[in-house]
Coordinates of N, CA and C in Angstrom, one line a residue:
Chain Y
A1 N 138.3 8.2 -38.2 CA 136.9 8.0 -39.2 C 135.4 7.3 -38.6
Q2 N 134.6 8.2 -39.4 CA 132.7 8.2 -38.2 C 132.1 6.6 -39.0
K3 N 132.1 5.2 -38.2 CA 131.5 4.6 -38.6 C 129.9 4.0 -37.7
V4 N 129.1 3.3 -38.4 CA 128.2 3.0 -37.9 C 127.9 1.3 -38.4
T5 N 127.5 0.4 -37.8 CA 127.3 -0.9 -37.6 C 126.1 -1.4 -37.0
Q6 N 125.9 -1.5 -38.2 CA 124.0 -2.4 -37.7 C 124.4 -4.5 -37.7
A7 N 124.8 -4.8 -36.8 CA 125.4 -5.8 -37.2 C 124.5 -6.8 -37.5
Q8 N 122.5 -6.8 -37.1 CA 122.2 -6.9 -37.4 C 121.4 -7.4 -38.1
T9 N 121.8 -8.1 -40.0 CA 120.9 -7.8 -41.7 C 120.0 -8.2 -41.4
E10 N 119.2 -9.1 -40.5 CA 117.8 -9.3 -40.4 C 116.8 -10.1 -39.6
I11 N 115.8 -9.2 -39.4 CA 115.0 -9.6 -38.2 C 113.7 -10.5 -38.5
S12 N 112.9 -11.2 -37.9 CA 112.0 -12.4 -37.6 C 111.0 -13.0 -36.6
V13 N 110.0 -11.9 -36.5 CA 109.5 -11.9 -35.8 C 108.5 -11.9 -35.9
V14 N 107.3 -11.9 -34.8 CA 105.9 -12.5 -34.9 C 105.0 -11.1 -33.8
E15 N 104.4 -10.9 -34.3 CA 103.1 -9.9 -34.5 C 103.6 -10.1 -32.4
K16 N 103.7 -8.5 -31.5 CA 103.0 -8.4 -30.2 C 104.4 -8.7 -29.9
E17 N 105.5 -9.7 -30.6 CA 106.7 -9.8 -29.5 C 107.8 -8.3 -29.7
D18 N 108.6 -8.4 -28.9 CA 109.2 -7.5 -28.8 C 110.8 -7.2 -29.3
V19 N 111.6 -6.2 -29.3 CA 112.3 -6.2 -31.1 C 113.6 -5.3 -30.2
T20 N 114.6 -5.5 -30.8 CA 115.6 -4.4 -30.7 C 116.8 -4.6 -31.3
L21 N 116.8 -3.1 -31.7 CA 118.0 -3.3 -32.9 C 118.8 -2.5 -32.6
D22 N 120.0 -3.5 -33.0 CA 120.8 -3.5 -32.4 C 122.5 -1.9 -32.7
C23 N 122.7 -0.5 -32.5 CA 123.3 0.4 -33.0 C 124.6 1.0 -32.9
V24 N 125.5 0.3 -33.2 CA 127.6 0.6 -32.5 C 127.7 1.6 -33.7
Y25 N 128.4 3.2 -33.2 CA 129.1 3.7 -33.6 C 130.5 3.8 -33.1
E26 N 131.3 5.0 -34.6 CA 132.8 5.5 -33.8 C 132.8 6.7 -34.5
T27 N 133.2 7.4 -33.7 CA 133.8 7.9 -34.2 C 135.1 8.8 -33.1
R28 N 135.4 10.4 -32.7 CA 136.9 10.8 -32.2 C 136.3 12.1 -32.4
D29 N 134.7 12.6 -32.6 CA 134.5 13.0 -31.8 C 133.5 13.4 -30.6
T30 N 134.1 14.1 -29.8 CA 132.9 13.9 -28.7 C 131.2 14.6 -28.6
T31 N 131.0 15.6 -29.8 CA 129.8 16.1 -30.2 C 129.7 15.4 -31.6
Y32 N 128.5 15.2 -31.2 CA 128.1 13.9 -32.8 C 126.2 14.4 -32.7
Y33 N 125.5 13.6 -33.4 CA 124.4 12.9 -33.2 C 124.2 11.9 -33.9
L34 N 123.0 10.8 -33.1 CA 122.3 9.8 -33.4 C 120.9 9.8 -34.0
F35 N 121.0 9.7 -34.6 CA 119.6 9.2 -36.0 C 118.7 7.9 -35.9
W36 N 117.9 7.3 -35.9 CA 117.3 6.5 -36.5 C 116.9 6.6 -37.3
Y37 N 116.7 6.3 -38.8 CA 115.6 6.6 -39.7 C 114.9 4.9 -40.3
K38 N 113.7 5.1 -40.7 CA 112.8 4.2 -40.8 C 112.1 3.9 -42.7
Q39 N 112.6 2.8 -43.2 CA 112.5 2.9 -44.5 C 111.5 2.0 -45.1
P40 N 109.6 2.2 -45.1 CA 109.2 0.9 -45.7 C 109.8 0.6 -47.5
P41 N 108.7 -0.5 -47.0 CA 109.2 -0.8 -48.5 C 108.6 0.1 -49.7
S42 N 108.1 1.4 -49.6 CA 108.0 2.5 -50.8 C 109.1 4.1 -50.7
G43 N 109.7 3.2 -50.8 CA 111.0 3.9 -50.0 C 111.6 4.1 -49.4
E44 N 110.6 6.1 -49.4 CA 111.4 7.2 -48.9 C 111.6 6.2 -47.2
L45 N 112.4 7.8 -46.5 CA 112.7 7.4 -45.5 C 112.5 8.4 -44.6
V46 N 111.9 8.3 -42.7 CA 111.5 8.5 -42.6 C 111.8 8.5 -40.9
F47 N 112.0 9.6 -40.5 CA 112.9 10.4 -39.3 C 112.5 9.7 -38.7
L48 N 113.0 8.8 -37.8 CA 112.5 8.6 -35.5 C 112.9 9.4 -35.0
I49 N 114.4 9.7 -34.7 CA 114.8 10.3 -33.7 C 116.0 11.1 -34.2
R50 N 116.4 12.1 -33.1 CA 117.6 12.5 -33.0 C 118.3 12.4 -32.1
R51 N 118.7 12.3 -31.7 CA 119.7 12.3 -30.0 C 121.6 12.7 -30.6
N52 N 121.7 14.0 -29.5 CA 123.2 14.5 -29.3 C 124.0 13.6 -28.2
S53 N 124.7 14.0 -28.5 CA 126.2 13.6 -27.6 C 125.5 14.1 -26.1
F54 N 125.7 14.5 -25.4 CA 125.4 15.0 -24.6 C 124.0 15.0 -23.6
D55 N 123.1 13.7 -24.6 CA 122.5 13.7 -24.3 C 121.6 11.8 -24.4
E56 N 122.3 11.7 -22.8 CA 122.0 9.8 -22.7 C 120.7 9.3 -21.4
Q57 N 119.9 9.9 -22.0 CA 119.2 10.4 -21.1 C 117.7 8.9 -22.1
N58 N 117.7 8.1 -21.2 CA 116.6 7.7 -22.8 C 115.5 8.1 -22.6
E59 N 115.1 7.1 -24.6 CA 113.5 8.3 -24.7 C 112.9 7.1 -25.1
I60 N 111.2 7.6 -25.1 CA 110.5 7.0 -25.6 C 109.5 7.3 -25.9
S61 N 108.9 7.1 -27.1 CA 107.8 7.5 -27.9 C 106.7 6.6 -28.2
G62 N 105.9 6.1 -27.7 CA 104.8 5.1 -28.1 C 105.7 4.3 -27.6
R63 N 105.3 3.5 -28.5 CA 106.2 1.7 -29.0 C 107.4 1.3 -28.8
Y64 N 108.1 3.2 -29.2 CA 109.2 3.2 -29.7 C 110.3 3.2 -28.1
S65 N 111.4 2.8 -28.4 CA 112.6 3.2 -27.4 C 113.8 3.3 -27.8
W66 N 114.6 3.8 -27.4 CA 116.1 4.7 -27.3 C 117.0 4.0 -26.6
N67 N 117.6 3.6 -26.1 CA 118.9 3.2 -25.2 C 119.8 3.4 -25.7
F68 N 120.6 5.4 -25.4 CA 121.7 5.6 -25.7 C 122.9 5.2 -24.3
Q69 N 124.7 5.1 -24.7 CA 124.6 4.0 -24.0 C 126.2 4.6 -25.0
K70 N 126.7 5.9 -23.9 CA 128.3 5.9 -23.8 C 129.3 5.0 -24.0
S71 N 129.6 4.7 -22.9 CA 130.6 3.7 -22.5 C 130.8 2.7 -23.7
T72 N 129.8 2.5 -24.1 CA 129.9 1.2 -25.1 C 129.8 2.2 -26.7
S73 N 129.4 3.0 -27.1 CA 129.2 3.6 -28.2 C 127.6 2.6 -28.8
S74 N 126.9 3.0 -28.2 CA 125.7 2.3 -28.5 C 124.1 3.4 -29.1
F75 N 123.9 2.5 -29.3 CA 122.2 3.8 -29.6 C 121.1 2.6 -30.3
N76 N 121.0 1.5 -29.5 CA 119.7 0.7 -29.6 C 118.3 1.1 -29.9
F77 N 117.7 0.5 -30.2 CA 115.8 1.2 -30.8 C 115.4 0.2 -30.4
T78 N 114.1 0.1 -29.3 CA 113.2 -1.4 -29.3 C 111.8 -0.5 -29.7
I79 N 111.4 -1.9 -30.3 CA 109.8 -2.3 -30.5 C 108.9 -2.8 -29.8
T80 N 108.5 -2.3 -29.1 CA 106.8 -2.7 -28.3 C 106.6 -2.9 -28.4
A81 N 105.5 -4.9 -28.3 CA 104.9 -5.5 -29.7 C 104.5 -4.9 -30.9
S82 N 105.1 -5.5 -31.8 CA 105.6 -5.5 -33.4 C 104.4 -5.1 -33.3
Q83 N 104.2 -4.8 -34.6 CA 102.8 -5.3 -35.3 C 103.3 -5.1 -37.3
V84 N 102.4 -5.6 -37.6 CA 102.9 -6.3 -38.8 C 103.4 -4.2 -39.3
V85 N 102.7 -3.5 -39.4 CA 103.6 -2.4 -40.0 C 104.7 -1.6 -39.4
D86 N 105.2 -2.5 -38.6 CA 106.7 -1.9 -38.0 C 107.4 -2.9 -39.9
S87 N 107.0 -3.4 -39.7 CA 108.3 -4.3 -41.2 C 108.7 -3.5 -41.6
A88 N 110.2 -2.9 -42.2 CA 110.9 -1.4 -43.1 C 112.0 -2.4 -42.5
V89 N 112.5 -1.5 -43.5 CA 114.3 -1.4 -43.1 C 115.1 -0.3 -42.1
Y90 N 115.3 -0.6 -41.6 CA 115.8 0.1 -40.0 C 117.0 1.0 -40.4
F91 N 117.6 2.7 -40.7 CA 118.6 2.6 -40.7 C 119.7 3.7 -39.1
C92 N 120.5 2.5 -38.6 CA 121.2 4.6 -37.6 C 122.0 5.2 -38.5
A93 N 122.3 6.0 -38.0 CA 123.1 7.2 -38.0 C 124.0 8.6 -37.5
L94 N 124.9 8.4 -38.3 CA 126.2 9.0 -36.8 C 126.3 10.6 -38.0
S95 N 126.2 11.4 -37.4 CA 126.6 13.2 -37.8 C 127.7 14.0 -36.6
E96 N 128.8 13.8 -36.9 CA 130.2 14.5 -36.3 C 129.8 16.0 -36.2
V97 N 130.6 16.7 -35.4 CA 130.3 18.5 -35.6 C 131.8 18.2 -36.2
N98 N 132.9 17.8 -36.9 CA 134.1 18.2 -37.2 C 133.2 17.9 -39.3
T99 N 132.2 18.0 -39.0 CA 131.5 17.9 -40.7 C 130.6 19.3 -40.5
G100 N 130.3 19.5 -39.2 CA 129.4 20.4 -39.4 C 127.6 20.3 -38.8
F101 N 127.9 18.8 -38.7 CA 126.9 18.0 -39.0 C 126.5 17.9 -40.6
Q102 N 126.7 18.5 -41.2 CA 125.9 17.5 -42.1 C 125.7 16.9 -43.2
K103 N 127.5 15.9 -42.4 CA 127.5 14.7 -43.4 C 127.3 13.6 -42.4
L104 N 126.2 12.8 -43.2 CA 125.3 11.4 -42.1 C 125.6 10.3 -42.7
V105 N 126.3 9.3 -41.6 CA 127.1 8.3 -42.4 C 125.5 7.9 -42.0
F106 N 125.3 6.3 -42.7 CA 125.1 5.5 -42.8 C 124.4 3.8 -42.0
G107 N 124.2 3.2 -40.8 CA 125.1 2.3 -41.0 C 124.2 1.3 -41.7
T108 N 124.2 -0.1 -42.3 CA 123.9 -1.1 -43.4 C 122.3 -1.2 -43.0
G109 N 121.7 -0.7 -41.8 CA 120.1 -1.1 -41.7 C 120.3 -3.0 -41.6
T110 N 119.1 -2.4 -41.3 CA 118.4 -4.0 -41.0 C 116.9 -3.6 -41.0
R111 N 117.2 -5.4 -41.9 CA 115.6 -5.3 -42.3 C 114.9 -5.6 -41.3
L112 N 113.4 -5.8 -40.9 CA 112.3 -6.3 -40.6 C 111.8 -6.1 -40.4
L113 N 111.1 -8.1 -40.1 CA 109.7 -8.9 -40.7 C 108.6 -9.2 -40.0
V114 N 108.1 -8.5 -39.7 CA 107.1 -8.9 -38.8 C 105.9 -9.7 -39.1
S115 N 105.4 -10.5 -38.6 CA 104.3 -11.4 -39.0 C 103.4 -11.9 -39.0
P116 N 102.0 -11.7 -38.9 CA 100.8 -12.1 -38.2 C 100.9 -13.1 -37.8
Chain W
S1 N 107.6 22.7 -40.9 CA 108.6 22.0 -41.9 C 108.6 22.0 -42.7
A2 N 109.9 21.6 -43.3 CA 109.6 21.6 -45.0 C 109.2 20.6 -45.6
V3 N 109.4 20.7 -47.1 CA 108.6 19.6 -47.7 C 109.8 19.6 -49.0
I4 N 110.3 18.5 -48.9 CA 110.7 18.3 -50.0 C 110.3 16.8 -50.5
S5 N 110.3 17.3 -52.7 CA 109.9 16.5 -53.8 C 111.3 16.3 -54.3
Q6 N 110.9 15.0 -55.0 CA 111.5 14.7 -56.1 C 110.6 14.4 -57.8
K7 N 111.2 14.7 -58.4 CA 110.9 14.6 -59.8 C 112.1 14.0 -60.9
P8 N 111.9 13.0 -61.3 CA 110.7 11.7 -61.4 C 110.4 11.1 -59.9
S9 N 109.2 10.8 -59.3 CA 109.3 9.3 -58.9 C 110.1 7.6 -58.8
R10 N 110.2 7.5 -60.1 CA 110.6 6.1 -60.4 C 110.4 6.4 -62.0
D11 N 111.9 5.6 -62.8 CA 112.6 5.8 -64.3 C 112.8 4.6 -64.4
I12 N 112.4 4.5 -65.7 CA 113.5 2.8 -66.3 C 113.9 3.5 -67.4
C13 N 115.2 4.0 -67.5 CA 115.9 4.3 -68.5 C 116.8 2.7 -69.3
Q14 N 117.6 3.6 -70.3 CA 117.6 2.0 -71.8 C 119.5 3.1 -70.9
R15 N 120.4 1.6 -71.4 CA 121.4 2.2 -71.0 C 122.4 4.0 -71.9
G16 N 123.3 4.0 -71.7 CA 123.4 5.6 -72.4 C 123.1 6.3 -71.8
T17 N 122.0 6.6 -72.2 CA 121.2 7.4 -71.5 C 121.9 7.7 -69.9
S18 N 121.1 9.8 -70.6 CA 120.9 10.0 -69.2 C 119.8 11.0 -68.5
L19 N 119.5 10.7 -67.0 CA 118.1 11.2 -66.7 C 118.7 12.8 -65.7
T20 N 117.7 13.0 -65.2 CA 117.9 14.7 -64.3 C 116.7 14.0 -63.4
I21 N 117.6 14.1 -62.3 CA 116.3 13.9 -61.5 C 116.4 15.9 -60.5
Q22 N 115.2 16.3 -59.9 CA 115.2 17.1 -59.3 C 115.1 17.5 -58.1
C23 N 115.1 17.7 -56.8 CA 114.7 18.5 -55.7 C 114.2 19.3 -55.5
Q24 N 112.8 19.6 -55.3 CA 112.0 21.2 -54.8 C 112.1 21.3 -53.5
V25 N 112.5 21.8 -52.8 CA 112.3 22.4 -51.6 C 111.0 23.4 -51.2
D26 N 110.5 23.2 -50.1 CA 109.2 24.0 -50.2 C 110.2 25.5 -49.0
S27 N 111.0 25.7 -48.7 CA 111.9 26.6 -47.8 C 113.3 26.6 -48.5
Q28 N 113.3 27.7 -48.1 CA 115.2 28.4 -48.4 C 116.3 26.8 -46.7
V29 N 116.7 26.5 -48.1 CA 118.1 25.4 -46.9 C 118.6 25.9 -46.6
T30 N 119.7 25.6 -46.0 CA 121.4 26.2 -45.8 C 122.2 25.0 -46.2
M31 N 122.0 23.3 -46.9 CA 123.3 22.5 -47.7 C 121.2 21.9 -47.7
M32 N 122.0 20.9 -49.2 CA 121.1 20.5 -49.7 C 122.1 18.8 -50.0
F33 N 122.0 18.1 -50.5 CA 122.8 17.1 -50.6 C 121.9 15.7 -51.8
W34 N 122.7 15.0 -52.4 CA 122.4 14.4 -52.8 C 123.3 12.4 -52.5
Y35 N 122.2 11.3 -51.9 CA 122.7 10.0 -52.0 C 122.2 9.4 -52.9
R36 N 122.7 8.6 -53.2 CA 122.3 6.7 -54.0 C 122.3 5.7 -53.1
Q37 N 121.5 4.9 -53.2 CA 121.0 3.7 -52.0 C 120.7 2.7 -53.7
Q38 N 121.7 2.0 -53.3 CA 121.8 0.4 -54.7 C 121.1 -0.3 -54.0
P39 N 120.1 -1.0 -54.1 CA 119.7 -2.2 -54.4 C 120.2 -3.1 -53.3
G40 N 119.0 -3.1 -51.8 CA 119.8 -3.8 -50.9 C 120.7 -3.4 -50.2
Q41 N 121.2 -1.6 -50.7 CA 122.4 -1.3 -49.6 C 122.4 0.0 -48.5
S42 N 123.3 0.1 -48.5 CA 122.6 1.7 -47.8 C 122.6 2.5 -48.3
L43 N 122.6 4.1 -47.9 CA 122.8 5.4 -48.0 C 124.0 5.6 -48.3
T44 N 124.6 6.0 -49.8 CA 126.8 7.1 -49.4 C 125.7 7.9 -50.2
L45 N 126.5 8.7 -49.7 CA 126.6 10.6 -50.7 C 127.1 10.6 -51.2
I46 N 126.9 10.9 -51.9 CA 127.1 11.2 -53.5 C 128.1 12.4 -53.8
A47 N 127.3 13.3 -53.3 CA 128.2 14.6 -53.1 C 126.7 16.4 -52.2
T48 N 127.6 16.9 -52.5 CA 127.0 18.7 -51.4 C 127.3 18.8 -52.7
A49 N 125.3 19.5 -52.2 CA 125.0 20.3 -53.6 C 125.1 22.1 -53.0
N50 N 126.2 23.0 -53.9 CA 126.5 24.2 -53.4 C 125.3 24.9 -53.9
Q51 N 125.6 26.2 -53.4 CA 124.9 26.6 -54.4 C 125.1 27.8 -54.9
G52 N 125.2 28.1 -56.0 CA 126.4 28.6 -57.1 C 127.0 28.6 -57.3
S53 N 127.8 27.3 -56.9 CA 129.1 26.4 -57.6 C 129.4 25.2 -57.7
E54 N 130.7 24.5 -57.5 CA 129.9 24.0 -58.5 C 130.2 22.2 -57.0
A55 N 129.6 21.3 -57.1 CA 129.5 20.5 -55.6 C 130.7 19.5 -55.2
T56 N 130.6 20.3 -54.0 CA 131.6 18.6 -53.4 C 131.5 17.0 -53.5
Y57 N 131.9 16.5 -54.1 CA 131.7 15.6 -54.7 C 132.6 14.2 -53.6
E58 N 132.0 12.9 -53.2 CA 132.8 12.0 -52.2 C 133.8 11.9 -53.0
S59 N 134.0 10.1 -51.9 CA 135.3 9.9 -52.8 C 134.7 8.7 -54.5
G60 N 134.8 8.2 -55.3 CA 134.4 7.1 -55.4 C 133.4 8.0 -56.8
F61 N 132.6 9.2 -57.1 CA 132.1 9.9 -57.3 C 132.4 10.8 -58.1
V62 N 132.0 11.1 -59.8 CA 133.0 12.6 -60.2 C 131.9 13.2 -61.1
I63 N 132.6 14.7 -60.6 CA 131.8 15.3 -62.2 C 131.1 15.0 -63.3
D64 N 131.7 14.3 -63.8 CA 131.0 13.8 -65.7 C 129.5 13.1 -65.3
K65 N 130.1 12.6 -64.5 CA 129.2 10.9 -64.3 C 128.0 11.2 -63.2
F66 N 128.4 12.5 -62.3 CA 127.2 13.4 -62.3 C 126.3 14.2 -61.4
P67 N 126.8 15.3 -62.9 CA 126.8 17.0 -62.4 C 125.4 16.4 -61.6
I68 N 125.7 18.2 -60.6 CA 125.0 19.2 -60.0 C 124.8 20.4 -60.5
S69 N 123.5 20.3 -60.2 CA 123.7 22.0 -60.2 C 122.1 22.6 -58.7
R70 N 122.8 23.5 -58.4 CA 121.6 24.4 -56.9 C 122.3 25.9 -57.7
P71 N 121.2 26.3 -58.6 CA 121.1 27.2 -59.1 C 120.0 28.1 -58.4
N72 N 119.8 28.0 -56.9 CA 118.9 28.9 -55.9 C 118.9 28.4 -54.2
L73 N 118.3 28.6 -53.4 CA 118.4 28.2 -51.7 C 117.0 26.8 -51.7
T74 N 116.5 26.5 -52.6 CA 115.2 25.9 -52.8 C 115.1 24.6 -53.8
F75 N 116.3 24.4 -54.7 CA 116.3 23.8 -56.5 C 117.9 22.9 -56.2
S76 N 117.8 21.7 -56.3 CA 119.1 21.1 -56.5 C 118.2 20.0 -58.2
T77 N 119.5 19.7 -59.5 CA 118.8 18.7 -59.4 C 120.4 18.0 -59.3
L78 N 119.9 16.0 -60.1 CA 121.4 15.5 -60.5 C 121.0 14.7 -61.1
T79 N 122.0 14.8 -62.2 CA 122.4 14.1 -63.3 C 123.0 12.6 -64.2
V80 N 122.1 10.9 -63.6 CA 123.0 10.5 -63.6 C 123.4 9.8 -66.1
S81 N 124.4 10.1 -65.7 CA 124.8 10.3 -67.0 C 125.8 8.9 -68.0
N82 N 125.2 8.8 -68.8 CA 125.5 7.5 -69.6 C 125.8 6.4 -68.6
M83 N 124.1 6.2 -68.3 CA 123.9 4.7 -67.5 C 123.8 3.6 -67.7
S84 N 124.4 3.1 -66.7 CA 124.3 1.1 -67.1 C 124.1 0.9 -66.0
P85 N 123.6 -0.8 -65.6 CA 122.4 -0.9 -65.0 C 123.3 -0.9 -63.5
E86 N 124.6 -1.1 -63.5 CA 124.7 -1.0 -62.4 C 124.0 0.7 -61.5
D87 N 123.6 1.7 -62.9 CA 123.2 2.9 -61.7 C 121.6 2.8 -61.3
S88 N 121.4 2.0 -61.1 CA 120.6 1.7 -61.0 C 119.7 0.9 -59.5
S89 N 118.8 2.0 -58.7 CA 118.9 2.9 -56.9 C 118.5 3.3 -57.2
I90 N 117.9 4.2 -55.8 CA 116.9 4.4 -55.5 C 117.9 6.2 -55.2
Y91 N 117.4 7.3 -55.8 CA 118.8 8.4 -55.5 C 117.8 9.0 -54.6
L92 N 118.5 9.6 -53.9 CA 117.7 10.8 -52.8 C 118.1 12.4 -52.7
C93 N 117.8 12.7 -52.4 CA 117.8 14.4 -51.9 C 118.0 14.9 -50.5
R94 N 118.1 15.2 -50.0 CA 118.9 15.4 -48.5 C 119.0 17.8 -48.6
A95 N 117.6 17.4 -47.0 CA 118.4 19.4 -46.8 C 118.7 19.2 -46.2
I96 N 118.6 20.4 -45.0 CA 119.2 21.1 -43.3 C 118.7 22.2 -44.0
S97 N 119.0 22.6 -43.2 CA 117.8 23.7 -43.0 C 118.0 24.8 -42.0
G98 N 119.4 25.9 -41.9 CA 120.0 26.1 -41.0 C 119.0 26.4 -39.6
N99 N 118.1 27.4 -39.7 CA 117.7 28.4 -38.8 C 117.7 27.6 -37.3
T100 N 116.3 26.1 -38.4 CA 116.2 25.4 -37.3 C 117.5 23.8 -37.2
D101 N 118.2 23.7 -38.5 CA 119.2 22.8 -37.8 C 118.2 20.9 -38.2
T102 N 117.4 21.2 -39.2 CA 116.4 20.5 -39.2 C 117.4 19.7 -40.6
Q103 N 116.7 18.8 -40.5 CA 117.1 17.3 -41.7 C 115.7 16.9 -42.4
Y104 N 116.0 16.7 -43.5 CA 114.9 17.0 -44.5 C 115.1 15.4 -45.3
F105 N 114.4 14.2 -45.7 CA 114.6 13.7 -47.1 C 113.8 13.6 -48.2
G106 N 114.3 14.1 -49.2 CA 112.9 13.3 -50.4 C 112.2 12.3 -50.4
P107 N 111.3 12.6 -51.5 CA 111.5 10.8 -51.3 C 111.7 10.0 -52.0
G108 N 113.1 10.3 -52.5 CA 113.7 8.8 -53.2 C 112.9 9.4 -55.4
T109 N 113.6 9.5 -55.8 CA 114.1 8.3 -57.2 C 114.6 7.0 -57.6
R110 N 113.0 6.2 -57.4 CA 113.9 5.0 -58.2 C 114.2 5.0 -59.7
L111 N 115.3 4.3 -59.9 CA 115.9 4.2 -61.1 C 115.9 2.9 -61.3
T112 N 115.8 2.3 -62.7 CA 116.5 1.2 -63.1 C 116.7 1.5 -64.6
V113 N 117.6 0.8 -64.9 CA 118.5 0.7 -65.7 C 118.8 -0.8 -67.0
L114 N 117.7 -0.4 -68.0 CA 118.3 -1.9 -68.5 C 119.2 -1.8 -69.4

């Protein structure tokens, strides 16, 4: 069964600090996708990244970076030099090949509060 | 990329009434889904909206409570029936474009039931 765990319920940082959001997943499939979404207070889901299970290269996009480690079933997300606009709930999600990558299972989310 | 819109964006409803939420995609998509996000919670899949046939519901969700339609490849509706305060949630539509395997979420409908 697929499962996504985000153990950090809420994180508070001061602007310009670096912060890492943890994501641990469980799956029996060898082929799957991992995602990160941002949900600002307005409620819409903003897609951040999709990574397939065969690509363990770390990715960097501006202040955002992702560390994918299959050995520990983790897909962690780091924000460098955080800003107030980064305040949001961040969700990690998983979809498996056995559902045709159709079903998206979400973690419980991590609320990030960045104060000035 | 596709654009997904939902109507209404928010609503406040009385207990016992029903609300139909619309999801419109500006291009044909292969799959459409409906999710619920209760206050402070994660997203839970309600059902897969199948074009031209009955939706496929997840455990804990039933057609009588959440009837879904998908008359064509770009449009779907979710009805929340006989509402109670526990139905207060954000309801989100999600679509997958088969050609590109790209996924999109609608902006959500924020429902409050009094």
